[in-house]
Structures are given as C-alpha cells and as structure tokens.
Coordinates of C-alpha atoms and ligand atoms in Angstrom, one line a residue:
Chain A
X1 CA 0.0 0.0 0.0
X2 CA 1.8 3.5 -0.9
X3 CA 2.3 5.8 2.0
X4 CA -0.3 8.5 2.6
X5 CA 0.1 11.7 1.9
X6 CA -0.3 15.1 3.4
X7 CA -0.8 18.3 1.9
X8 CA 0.5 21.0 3.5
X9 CA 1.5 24.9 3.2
X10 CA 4.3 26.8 4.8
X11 CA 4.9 30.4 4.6
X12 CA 8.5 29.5 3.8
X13 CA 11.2 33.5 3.7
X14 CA 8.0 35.3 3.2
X15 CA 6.3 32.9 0.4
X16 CA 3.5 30.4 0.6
X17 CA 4.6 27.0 -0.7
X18 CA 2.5 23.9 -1.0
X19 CA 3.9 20.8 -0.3
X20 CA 2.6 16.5 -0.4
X21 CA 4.4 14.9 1.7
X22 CA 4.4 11.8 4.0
X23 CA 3.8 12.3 7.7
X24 CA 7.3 11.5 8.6
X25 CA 8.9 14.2 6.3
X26 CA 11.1 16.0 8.6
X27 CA 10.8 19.8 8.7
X28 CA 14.7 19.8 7.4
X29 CA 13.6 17.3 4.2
X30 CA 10.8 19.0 3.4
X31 CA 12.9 22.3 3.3
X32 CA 15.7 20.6 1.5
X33 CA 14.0 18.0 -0.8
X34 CA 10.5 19.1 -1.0
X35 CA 11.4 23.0 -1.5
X36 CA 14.7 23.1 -2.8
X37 CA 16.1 25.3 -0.2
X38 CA 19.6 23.8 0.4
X39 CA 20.7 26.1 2.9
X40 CA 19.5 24.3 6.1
X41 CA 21.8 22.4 7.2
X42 CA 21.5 18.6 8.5
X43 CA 24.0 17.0 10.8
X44 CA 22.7 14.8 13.6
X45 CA 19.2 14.7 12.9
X46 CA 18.6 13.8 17.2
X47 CA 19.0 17.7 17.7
X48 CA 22.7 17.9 19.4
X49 CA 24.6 19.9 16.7
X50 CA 22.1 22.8 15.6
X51 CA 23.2 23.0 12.3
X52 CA 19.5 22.8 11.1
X53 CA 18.0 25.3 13.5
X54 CA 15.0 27.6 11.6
X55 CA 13.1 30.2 13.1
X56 CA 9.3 28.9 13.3
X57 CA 7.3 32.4 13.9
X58 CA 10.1 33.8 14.9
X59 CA 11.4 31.5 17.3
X60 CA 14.5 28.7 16.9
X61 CA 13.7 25.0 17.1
X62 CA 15.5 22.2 15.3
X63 CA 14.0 21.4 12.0
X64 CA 15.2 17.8 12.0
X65 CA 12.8 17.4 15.3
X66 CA 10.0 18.8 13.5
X67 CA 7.0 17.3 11.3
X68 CA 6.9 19.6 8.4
X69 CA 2.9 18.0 8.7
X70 CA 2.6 19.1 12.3
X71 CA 3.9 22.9 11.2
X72 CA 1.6 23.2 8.5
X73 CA 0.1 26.8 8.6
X74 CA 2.7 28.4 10.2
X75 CA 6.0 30.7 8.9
X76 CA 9.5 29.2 9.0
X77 CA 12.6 31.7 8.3
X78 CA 15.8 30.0 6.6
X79 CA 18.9 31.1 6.4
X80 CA 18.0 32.3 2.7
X81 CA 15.6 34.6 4.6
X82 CA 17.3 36.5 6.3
X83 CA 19.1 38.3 3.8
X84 CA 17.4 42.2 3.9
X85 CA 15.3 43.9 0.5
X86 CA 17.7 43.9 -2.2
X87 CA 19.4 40.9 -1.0
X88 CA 22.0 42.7 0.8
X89 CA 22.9 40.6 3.9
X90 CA 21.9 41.4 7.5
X91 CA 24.2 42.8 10.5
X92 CA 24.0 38.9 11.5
X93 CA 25.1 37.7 8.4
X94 CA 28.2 40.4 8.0
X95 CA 29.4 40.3 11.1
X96 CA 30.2 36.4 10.6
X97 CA 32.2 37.5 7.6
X98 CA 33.6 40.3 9.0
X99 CA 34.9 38.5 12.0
X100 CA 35.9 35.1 10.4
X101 CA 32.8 33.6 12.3
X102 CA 33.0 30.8 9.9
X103 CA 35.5 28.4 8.4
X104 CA 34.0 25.6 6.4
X105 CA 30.4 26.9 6.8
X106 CA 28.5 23.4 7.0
X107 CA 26.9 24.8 10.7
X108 CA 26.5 28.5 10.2
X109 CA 23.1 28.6 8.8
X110 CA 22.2 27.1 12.1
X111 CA 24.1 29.7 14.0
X112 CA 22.9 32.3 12.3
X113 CA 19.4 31.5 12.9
X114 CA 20.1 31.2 16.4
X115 CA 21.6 34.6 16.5
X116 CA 19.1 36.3 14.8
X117 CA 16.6 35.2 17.4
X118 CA 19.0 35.7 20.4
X119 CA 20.1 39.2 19.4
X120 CA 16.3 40.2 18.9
X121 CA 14.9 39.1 22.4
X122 CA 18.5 40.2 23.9
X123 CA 20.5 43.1 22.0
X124 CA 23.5 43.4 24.5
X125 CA 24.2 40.0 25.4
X126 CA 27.1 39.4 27.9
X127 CA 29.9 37.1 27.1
X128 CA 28.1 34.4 29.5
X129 CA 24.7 34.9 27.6
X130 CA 26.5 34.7 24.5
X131 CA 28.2 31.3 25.4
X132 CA 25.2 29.9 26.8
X133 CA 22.8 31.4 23.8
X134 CA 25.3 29.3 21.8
X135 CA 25.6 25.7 23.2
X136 CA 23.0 24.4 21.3
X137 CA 25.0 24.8 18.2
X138 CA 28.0 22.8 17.4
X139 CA 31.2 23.7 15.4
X140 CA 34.0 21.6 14.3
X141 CA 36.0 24.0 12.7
X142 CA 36.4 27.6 14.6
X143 CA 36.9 27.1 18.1
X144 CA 34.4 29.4 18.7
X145 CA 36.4 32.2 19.7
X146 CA 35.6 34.2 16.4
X147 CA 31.9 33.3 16.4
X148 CA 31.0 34.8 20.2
X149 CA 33.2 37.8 18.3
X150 CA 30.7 37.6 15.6
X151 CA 27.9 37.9 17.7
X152 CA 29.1 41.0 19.5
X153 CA 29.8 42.6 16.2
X154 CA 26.1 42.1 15.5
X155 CA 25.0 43.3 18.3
X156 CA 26.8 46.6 17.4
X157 CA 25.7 46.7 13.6
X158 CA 22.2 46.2 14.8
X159 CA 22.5 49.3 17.3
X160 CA 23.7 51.9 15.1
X161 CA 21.2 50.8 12.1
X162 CA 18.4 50.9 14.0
Chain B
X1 CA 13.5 9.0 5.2
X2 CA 14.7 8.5 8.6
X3 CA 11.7 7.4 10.5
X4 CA 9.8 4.6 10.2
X5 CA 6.1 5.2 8.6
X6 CA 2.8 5.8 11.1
X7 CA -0.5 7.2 10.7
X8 CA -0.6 10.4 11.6
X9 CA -3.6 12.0 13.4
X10 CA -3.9 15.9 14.1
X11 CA -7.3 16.4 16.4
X12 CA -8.2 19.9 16.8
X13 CA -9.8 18.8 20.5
X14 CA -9.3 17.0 23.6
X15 CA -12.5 14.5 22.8
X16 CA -10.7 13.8 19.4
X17 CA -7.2 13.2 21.1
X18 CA -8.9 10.6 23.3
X19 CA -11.2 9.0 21.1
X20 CA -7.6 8.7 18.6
X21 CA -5.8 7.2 21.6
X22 CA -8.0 4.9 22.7
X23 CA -8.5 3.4 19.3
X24 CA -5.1 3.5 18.3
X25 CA -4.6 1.9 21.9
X26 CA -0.9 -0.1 22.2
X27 CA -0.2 1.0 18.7
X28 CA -0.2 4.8 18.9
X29 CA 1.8 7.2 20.3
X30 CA 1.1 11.3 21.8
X31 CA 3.7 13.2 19.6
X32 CA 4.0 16.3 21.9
X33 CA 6.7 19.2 21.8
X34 CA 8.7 15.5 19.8
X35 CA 12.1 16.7 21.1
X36 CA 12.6 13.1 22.4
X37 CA 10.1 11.1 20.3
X38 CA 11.4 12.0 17.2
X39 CA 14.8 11.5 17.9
X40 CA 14.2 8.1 18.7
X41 CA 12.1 7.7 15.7
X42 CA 14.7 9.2 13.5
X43 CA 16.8 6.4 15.0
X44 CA 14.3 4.2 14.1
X45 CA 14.2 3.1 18.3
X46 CA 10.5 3.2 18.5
X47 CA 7.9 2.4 15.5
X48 CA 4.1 3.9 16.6
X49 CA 1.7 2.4 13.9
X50 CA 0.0 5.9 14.8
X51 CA 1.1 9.2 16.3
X52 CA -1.5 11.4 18.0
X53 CA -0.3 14.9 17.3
X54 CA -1.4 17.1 19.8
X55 CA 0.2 20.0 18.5
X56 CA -3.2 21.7 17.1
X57 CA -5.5 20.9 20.6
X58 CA -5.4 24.7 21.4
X59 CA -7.0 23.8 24.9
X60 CA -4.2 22.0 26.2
X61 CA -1.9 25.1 25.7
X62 CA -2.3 26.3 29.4
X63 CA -0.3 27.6 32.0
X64 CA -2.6 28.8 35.9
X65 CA -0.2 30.1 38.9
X66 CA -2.2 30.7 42.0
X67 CA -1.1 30.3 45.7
X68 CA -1.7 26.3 45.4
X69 CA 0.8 26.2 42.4
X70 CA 1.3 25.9 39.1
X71 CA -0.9 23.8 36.9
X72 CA 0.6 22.8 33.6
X73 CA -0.9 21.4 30.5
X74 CA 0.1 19.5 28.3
X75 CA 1.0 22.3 25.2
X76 CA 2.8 24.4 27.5
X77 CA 6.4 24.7 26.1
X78 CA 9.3 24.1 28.5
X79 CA 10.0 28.0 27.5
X80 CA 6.2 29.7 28.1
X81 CA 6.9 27.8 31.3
X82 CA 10.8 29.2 31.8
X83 CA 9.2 33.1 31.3
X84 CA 6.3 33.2 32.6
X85 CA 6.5 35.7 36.2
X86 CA 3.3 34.4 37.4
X87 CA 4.9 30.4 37.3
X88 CA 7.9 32.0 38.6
X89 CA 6.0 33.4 41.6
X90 CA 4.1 30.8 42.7
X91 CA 6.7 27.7 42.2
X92 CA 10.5 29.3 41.6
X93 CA 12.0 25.9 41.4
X94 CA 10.2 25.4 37.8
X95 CA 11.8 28.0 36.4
X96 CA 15.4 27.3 38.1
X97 CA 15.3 23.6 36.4
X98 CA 14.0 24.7 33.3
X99 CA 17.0 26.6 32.4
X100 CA 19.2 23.5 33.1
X101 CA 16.6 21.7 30.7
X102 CA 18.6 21.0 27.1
X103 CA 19.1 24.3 24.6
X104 CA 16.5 27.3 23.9
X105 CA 15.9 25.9 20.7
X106 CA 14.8 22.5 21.7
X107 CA 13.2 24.4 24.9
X108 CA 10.8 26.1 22.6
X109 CA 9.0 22.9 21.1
X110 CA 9.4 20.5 24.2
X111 CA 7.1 20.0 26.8
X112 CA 7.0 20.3 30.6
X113 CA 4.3 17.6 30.3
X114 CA 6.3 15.6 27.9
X115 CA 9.3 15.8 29.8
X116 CA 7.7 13.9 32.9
X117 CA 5.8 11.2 30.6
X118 CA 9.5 10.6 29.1
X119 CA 10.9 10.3 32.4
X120 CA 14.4 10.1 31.2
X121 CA 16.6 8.9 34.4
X122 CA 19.2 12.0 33.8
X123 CA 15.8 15.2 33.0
X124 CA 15.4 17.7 35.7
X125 CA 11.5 18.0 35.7
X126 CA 10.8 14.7 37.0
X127 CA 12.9 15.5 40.0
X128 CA 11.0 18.5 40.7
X129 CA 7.4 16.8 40.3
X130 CA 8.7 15.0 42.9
X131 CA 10.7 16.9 45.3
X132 CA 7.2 18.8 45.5
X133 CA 5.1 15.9 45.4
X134 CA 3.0 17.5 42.7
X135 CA 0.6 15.0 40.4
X136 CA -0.1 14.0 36.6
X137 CA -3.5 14.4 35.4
X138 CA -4.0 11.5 32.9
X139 CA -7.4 11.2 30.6
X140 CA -8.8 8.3 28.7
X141 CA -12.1 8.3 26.5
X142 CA -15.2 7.5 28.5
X143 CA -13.8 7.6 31.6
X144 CA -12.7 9.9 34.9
X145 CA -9.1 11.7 34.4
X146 CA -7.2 10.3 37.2
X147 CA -4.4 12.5 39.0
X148 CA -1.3 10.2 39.7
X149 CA 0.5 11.5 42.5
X150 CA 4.1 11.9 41.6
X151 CA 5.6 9.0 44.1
X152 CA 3.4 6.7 42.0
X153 CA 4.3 8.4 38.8
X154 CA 7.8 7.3 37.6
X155 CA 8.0 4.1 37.3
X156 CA 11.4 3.0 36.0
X157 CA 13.8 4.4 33.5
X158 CA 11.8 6.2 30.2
X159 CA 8.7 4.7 32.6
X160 CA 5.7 6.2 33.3
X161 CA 2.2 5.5 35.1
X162 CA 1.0 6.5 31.8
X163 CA -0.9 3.7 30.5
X164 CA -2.0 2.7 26.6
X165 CA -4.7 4.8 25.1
X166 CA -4.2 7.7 28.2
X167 CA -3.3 11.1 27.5
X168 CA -1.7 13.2 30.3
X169 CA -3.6 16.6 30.2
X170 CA -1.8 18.6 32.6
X171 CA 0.9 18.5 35.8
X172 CA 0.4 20.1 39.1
X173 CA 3.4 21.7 41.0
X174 CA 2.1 22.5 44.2
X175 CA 3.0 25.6 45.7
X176 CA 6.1 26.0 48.0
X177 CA 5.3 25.6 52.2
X178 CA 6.0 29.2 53.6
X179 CA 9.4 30.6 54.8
X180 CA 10.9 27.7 52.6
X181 CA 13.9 28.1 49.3
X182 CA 14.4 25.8 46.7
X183 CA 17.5 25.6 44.8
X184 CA 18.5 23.3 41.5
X185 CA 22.3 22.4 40.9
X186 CA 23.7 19.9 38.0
X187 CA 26.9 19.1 36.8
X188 CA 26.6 18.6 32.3
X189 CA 29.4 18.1 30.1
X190 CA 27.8 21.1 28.2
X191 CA 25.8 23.4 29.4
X192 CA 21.8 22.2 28.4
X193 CA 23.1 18.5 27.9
X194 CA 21.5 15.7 29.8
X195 CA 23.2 15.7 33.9
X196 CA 25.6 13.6 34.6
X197 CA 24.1 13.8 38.5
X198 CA 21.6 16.5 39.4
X199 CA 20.2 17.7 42.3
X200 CA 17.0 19.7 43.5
X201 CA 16.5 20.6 47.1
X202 CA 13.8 22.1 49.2
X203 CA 14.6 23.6 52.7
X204 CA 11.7 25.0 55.0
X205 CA 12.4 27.3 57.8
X206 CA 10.6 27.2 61.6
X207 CA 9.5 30.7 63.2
X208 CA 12.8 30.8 65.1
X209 CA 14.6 30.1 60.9
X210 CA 15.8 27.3 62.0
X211 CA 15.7 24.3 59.4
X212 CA 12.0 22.6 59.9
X213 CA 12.3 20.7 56.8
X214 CA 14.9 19.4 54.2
X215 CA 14.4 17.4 50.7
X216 CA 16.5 16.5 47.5
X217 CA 15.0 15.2 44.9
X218 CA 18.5 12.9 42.8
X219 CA 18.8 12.7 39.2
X220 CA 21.2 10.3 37.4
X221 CA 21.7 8.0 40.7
X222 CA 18.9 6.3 39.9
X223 CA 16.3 4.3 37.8
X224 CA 13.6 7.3 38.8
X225 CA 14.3 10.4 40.7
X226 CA 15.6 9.9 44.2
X227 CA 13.9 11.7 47.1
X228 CA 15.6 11.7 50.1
X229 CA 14.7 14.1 53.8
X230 CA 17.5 14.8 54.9
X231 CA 16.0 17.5 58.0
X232 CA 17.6 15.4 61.0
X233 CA 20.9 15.5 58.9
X234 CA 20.4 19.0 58.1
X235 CA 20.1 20.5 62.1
X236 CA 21.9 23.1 62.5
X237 CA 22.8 23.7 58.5
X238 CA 25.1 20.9 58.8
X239 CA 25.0 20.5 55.3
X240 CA 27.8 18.2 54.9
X241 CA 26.0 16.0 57.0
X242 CA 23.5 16.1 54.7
X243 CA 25.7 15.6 51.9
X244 CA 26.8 12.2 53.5
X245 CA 23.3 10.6 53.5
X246 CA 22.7 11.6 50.2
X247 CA 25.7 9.9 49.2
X248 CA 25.2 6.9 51.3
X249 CA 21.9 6.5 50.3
X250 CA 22.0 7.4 46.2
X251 CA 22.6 3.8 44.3
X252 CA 24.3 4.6 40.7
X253 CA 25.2 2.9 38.3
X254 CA 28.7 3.2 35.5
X255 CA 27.5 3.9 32.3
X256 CA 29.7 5.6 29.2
X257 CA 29.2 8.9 30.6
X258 CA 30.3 8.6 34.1
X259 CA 31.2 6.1 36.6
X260 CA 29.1 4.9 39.6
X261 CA 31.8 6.6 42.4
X262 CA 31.9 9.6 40.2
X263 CA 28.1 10.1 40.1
X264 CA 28.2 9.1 43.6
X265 CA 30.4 11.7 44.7
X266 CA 28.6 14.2 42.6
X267 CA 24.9 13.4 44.1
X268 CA 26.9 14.4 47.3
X269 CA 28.5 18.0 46.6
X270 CA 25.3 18.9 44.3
X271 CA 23.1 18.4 47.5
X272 CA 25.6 20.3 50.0
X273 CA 25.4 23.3 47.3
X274 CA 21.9 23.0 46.7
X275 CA 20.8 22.7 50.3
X276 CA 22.7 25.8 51.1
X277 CA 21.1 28.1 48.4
X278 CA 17.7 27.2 49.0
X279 CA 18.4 27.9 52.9
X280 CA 19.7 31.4 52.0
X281 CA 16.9 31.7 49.9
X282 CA 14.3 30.2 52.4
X283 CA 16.1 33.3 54.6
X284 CA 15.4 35.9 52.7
X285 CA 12.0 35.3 51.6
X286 CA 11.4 34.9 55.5
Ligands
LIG301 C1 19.7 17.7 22.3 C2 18.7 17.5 23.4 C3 19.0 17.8 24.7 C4 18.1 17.6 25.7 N1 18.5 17.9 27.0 C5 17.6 17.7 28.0 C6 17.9 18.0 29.3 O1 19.1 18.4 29.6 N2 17.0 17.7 30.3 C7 15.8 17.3 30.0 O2 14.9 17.1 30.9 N3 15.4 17.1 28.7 C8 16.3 17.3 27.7 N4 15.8 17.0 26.4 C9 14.5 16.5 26.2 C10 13.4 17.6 26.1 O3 13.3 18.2 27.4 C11 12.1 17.1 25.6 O4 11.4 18.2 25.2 C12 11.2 16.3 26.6 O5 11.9 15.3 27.3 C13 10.0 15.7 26.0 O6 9.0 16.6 25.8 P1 8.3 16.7 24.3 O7 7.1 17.6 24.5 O8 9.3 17.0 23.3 O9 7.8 15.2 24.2 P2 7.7 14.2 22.9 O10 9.1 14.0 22.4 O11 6.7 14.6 22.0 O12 7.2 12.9 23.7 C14 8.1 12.2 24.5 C15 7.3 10.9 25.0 O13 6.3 11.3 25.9 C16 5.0 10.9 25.4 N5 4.1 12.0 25.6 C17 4.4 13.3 25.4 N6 3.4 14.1 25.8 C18 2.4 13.3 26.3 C19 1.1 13.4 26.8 N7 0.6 14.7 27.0 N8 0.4 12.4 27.2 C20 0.9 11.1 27.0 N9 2.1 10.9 26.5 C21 2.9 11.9 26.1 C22 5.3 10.6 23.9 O14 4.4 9.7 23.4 C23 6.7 10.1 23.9 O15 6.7 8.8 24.3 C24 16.8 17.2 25.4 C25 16.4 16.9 24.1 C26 17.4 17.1 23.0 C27 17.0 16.8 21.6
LIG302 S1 20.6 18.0 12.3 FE1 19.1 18.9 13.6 S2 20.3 19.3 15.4 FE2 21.7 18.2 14.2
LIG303 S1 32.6 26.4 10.3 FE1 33.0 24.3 9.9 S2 31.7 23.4 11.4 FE2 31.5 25.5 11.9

C-alpha cells in the first residue's frame, strides 16, 4: 500500500509554498528536498549539533525534530531569509564574515538563525549569555572564539542601524 | 527518510485526542513538543503504527499560577513555562530547572508535560514533580481523568504511570510551604546537555529560621528520581551532614558517561550546594 500523503502549506522566507508529503517528512527534508532550499543544514538529525536550527514564527527550534505536517500553517525563516530587501545581507550575516565567524560553513546557517533570534529578544548580550545562547550549536572548525566575536559585532551593527 | 512510517492523526480537541488514543490503543503514540520522540524515531528506536499529534489541541496550551501552584498542561512549552513571572512566583524551582533543561531551541518545542511522561533517568522535571510531590492528570475516552501522585508516577527508567490509550492533560506543581527556598544544581558536560548527577532541594524554615524541613530530589543516581529528607541530617545547616546521606543512600550505576563513584560523589556536593542556596533563599523570603 503506498504511503499517505499530506498536503500542507508553509509560509516559507515570506512565500506560501505547497507541499505532499508523508507524515514522517522531517521539517529539514521537506525544506531541503521538497522546497529546494539547500541552505538548512542537517548533521545529527537527534538535535545535538544545531546545524538545522530555523526560526518557526520567529522563534528557533531544530527542523530535523520537527514534522513539516505538524507545522503546517505556520511561517519558518531560513537562512536564505534573512538576507534584507535587495538581497543585501543582514548585520548577522556580516558580522560572521567580518569577523571570520566561519570556516568551512556546514553549521553557520544554524548559528545564524540562532543569533538572529537571540540578538532580537537580547540586543546586549554578555559574554556568559553569548556562550550559553550558543551551546545548542555545534562547530568543528572555529573554536568558537571568532563566532562569540561575531555575535558581539552584530550586536553593534544592529545598534547603530536601528 | 529517517523514521519509520505511522499514521498520523492531528485532532483539533481534547475528545478527538482521546477518542484517537483509545482506538489506536498499544499501537499509537502522543507526539508532543517531539524533542525526544522523534529523535528516537529518527533512529528508528521506536515504530508507533500511529502518532496522536497534539500540536493543534489549542485547549491544552495552558499555564494557571495561584497560591496552590502551578498547573501545567500538556501544550505548555518548557520555555512559556521558563518566562512566565506568574509560574515564577508561585513555584520558583520550575523555572530554576527549566534553564538547566537541554538548549533554547529545543526548549521552545518541548514540553513540561512531555518531559515527565518521558521520564528520562538523567531530566530535571521529573525530579522537581517529585521533590514537590506534585501530580499528573492523565485522561482516557469514556472515563474519569485520574491524578497520579508523583511517588506513583515514575515508574522506572523512560517509565511512566501512563498507560496505553491515556493522555496526560496537565501537571500540578504544588505551591512552596511558607518561609521555605528551593535551589537546583547539576553538573553537564555542556551546558543544556543531559546531567551527569543532578540535584534539586527544598529547605523550609521554623518561626525561630531554623531548618524545619529538608528534601532532594537525585537525578542520574537512579532508575527514577531519588527523594531523600535529609532534615535530621540537616540540624543546625550541617550541610555536609546532609551531603553524607545523600551519598550513602543514592545507588548509581557506571555507564559511558560517568562512573558509579563519580556520580556518587557528585549526588553528594550537588546536595551540600543546593541545600545551602535554598536555605539562604528560604532566609530571605522569611
Ligand atoms: C539535544 C537535546 C538535549 C536535551 N536535553 C535535555 C535535558 O538536559 N534535560 C531534559 O529534561 N530534557 C532534555 N531534552 C528532552 C526535552 O526536554 C524534551 O522536550 C522532553 O523530554 C519531551 O517533551 P516533548 O514535549 O518534546 O515530548 P515528545 O518527544 O513529543 O514525547 C516524549 C514521550 O512522551 C510521550 N508524551 C508526550 N506528551 C504526552 C502526553 N501529554 N500524554 C501522554 N504521552 C505523552 C510521547 O508519546 C513520547 O513517548 C533534550 C532533548 C534534546 C533533543
Ligand atoms: S541536524 Fe538537527 S540538530 Fe543536528
Ligand atoms: S565552520 Fe565548519 S563546522 Fe563550523
């Protein structure tokens, strides 16, 4: 008997999309296979390296612990979203690039998404609420160092453009 | 596709959860906040013929704080819980374990509710359900909720009272007793992993703010959470004291993570610090 199907709509970076999928389509699949958008990252899929982190209304979970069914409805930011009109990239995004917060790249759409939400509900983190904002996201290349640098560089971007 | 295939269910209400459980019965599954179901279904450790997705029952997303407690149900994400001042008021240690509980991300799908029906060995909310003696409110088609009072509750590792075809609406937290501090203290390899020992601890104060009453509630010494009084020990804030029969009495076992003498000796200096804080912080709320 084929699999059932679901069909569902996300408001995927501002767009609807329609998608049929199976119930068990991960929310990272059904961004990656379903709707082309390569930028999420997977790594684990059991949600320990954060590399697939999205914002869903705003708010980071793990897309690879996420039903793209159960989500149906509701508005998921990628890291192609967060780009600003025009495409040019956001204080998140340059700071990374200003301050090397990235080496190979394969986890920064996850940390990026993470820091987008952390700088919005906290715009002057300490180095402490940095650290901690960050453990849920794993990185094998940059020792870190240059990616809690990153995020204070944000933080300052954000502050004089706003 | 990493997990297995199941039929999945998304009732809008708690009579259609119920009626979905109790036909799906031994085969189905509640799929909550999923931040450990889906895991083990993306390692293909568990295989539901048919997940209940609660995620659209709208009624279950509550959160009441009065002067008996906190009452949680079964929507409430660990972090509504974590920021809400009015939880924070009537129960602080919910809010002092939540922050220990895994990474904001995975803190803003995951359940409180969840969390106790897993009852992972090593997860902090279990411990305080039971430190408070709080209760589980469980529901079934056609039949009276029953409230499960914590003691009764955990059952054995990843074990819960929760039976096939029941649905646990919501958790009580009861209220602290007055003139009393709580205090939660782990030690993780990383900061929002699983503890390697944890410990939660109550301590009540007498008119005079002498110690009346002293509790730990043990994670990852044990199958279930281990609740030990410790007030004789704790006379006089002789904490160490404390400390000892905590370790004498917690039973760990080795596992990859951490030895049993390790965990052992941690279940022992978690309690002496946690004891302490909650006694300063029974003092100043006196
Ligand atoms: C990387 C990572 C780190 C973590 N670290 C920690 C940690 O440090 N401490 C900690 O405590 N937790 C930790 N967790 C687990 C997290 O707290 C989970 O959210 C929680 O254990 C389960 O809640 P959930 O809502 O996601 O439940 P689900 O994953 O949806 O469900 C878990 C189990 O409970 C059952 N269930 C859920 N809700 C109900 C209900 N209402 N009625 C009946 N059955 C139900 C499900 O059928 C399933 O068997 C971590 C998770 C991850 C991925
Ligand atoms: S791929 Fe989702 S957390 Fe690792
Ligand atoms: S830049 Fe390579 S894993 Fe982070």
């Amino acid at each position: 008997m084929p699999e059932r199907t679901h069909d569902i709509t996300l408001t995927v970076n501002g767009v609807v999309r329609h998608a049929t999928v199976p119930a068990r389509r991960l929310l990272s699949d059904c961004l990656r296979h379903d709707l082309g958008l390569t930028g999420t990252h997977v790594g684990c899929e059991h949600g320990v390296c954060g590399c697939c982190t999205v914002l869903l209304d705003g708010e980071p979970v793990r897309s690879c612990l996420t039903f793209a069914v159960t989500v149906s409805g509701h508005e998921i930011t990628t890291v192609e979203g967060l780009a600003g009109p025009g495409g040019r990239m956001s204080p998140v995004q340059r700071a990374f690039a200003e301050c090397h917060g990235l080496q190979c790249g394969f986890c920064t759409p996850g940390f990026l998404c993470t820091v987008t939400a952390l700088l919005r509900e906290n715009p002057a983190p300490t180095d402490a609420e940095v650290v901690e904002g960050l453990s849920g996201n794993l990185c094998r290349c940059t020792g870190y160092q240059n990616i809690v640098k990153s995020v204070h560089r944000a933080a300052e971007l954000i502050a004089e453009e706003s | 596709m990493k997990p297995p295939p199941f039929d999945h269910h998304a009732p809008r209400d708690l009579g259609a959860a119920l009626a979905a459980l109790a036909e799906a019965g031994a085969r189905g599954k509640v799929l909550a906040g999923g931040q450990s179901l889906i895991p083990m279904l993306n390692m293909r450790l568990a295989a539901p013929e048919h997940l209940i997705d609660i995620n659209g029952v709208a009624e279950l997303d509550t959160l009441e704080a009065g002067p008996a407690g906190v009452t949680v149900g079964a929507l409430a994400r660990h972090s509504r819980v974590e920021r809400s001042a009015e939880a924070a008021e009537a129960q602080p240690l919910l809010g002092q374990a939540l922050r220990l509980v895994a990474h904001p991300a995975i803190r803003n799908r995951g359940t409180v509710v969840g969390s106790l029906v897993h009852a992972d060995p090593a997860a902090e909310l279990p411990a305080v359900l039971a430190l408070l003696g709080g209760s589980v409110r469980l529901a079934r088609a056609g039949a009276a909720p029953r409230d499960v009072p914590a003691a009764e509750f955990f059952t054995g590792p990843m074990e819960s009272a929760v039976r096939p075809g029941e649905l646990a609406v919501s958790a009580f937290f009861p209220a602290p007793p007055p003139r009393s501090g709580t205090a939660f203290r782990e030690v993780a390899r990383r900061h929002g992993d699983y503890a390697l020992a944890g410990v939660a601890a109550l301590v009540a104060l007498d008119d005079d703010l002498r110690v009346a009453q002293a509790r730990v509630a043990c994670v990852g010494v044990g199958p279930v959470p281990l609740v030990l009084d410790v007030t004789e020990e704790s006379a006089g804030d002789d904490w160490a004291a404390a400390a000892r029969a905590v370790r004498e009495r917690a039973e760990p076992e080795d596992d990859i993570h951490a030895t049993a003498g390790y965990r052992r000796h941690l279940a022992g200096v978690l309690a002496e610090q946690a004891l302490r804080e909650a006694a300063l912080e029974g003092r100043a709320n006196a």
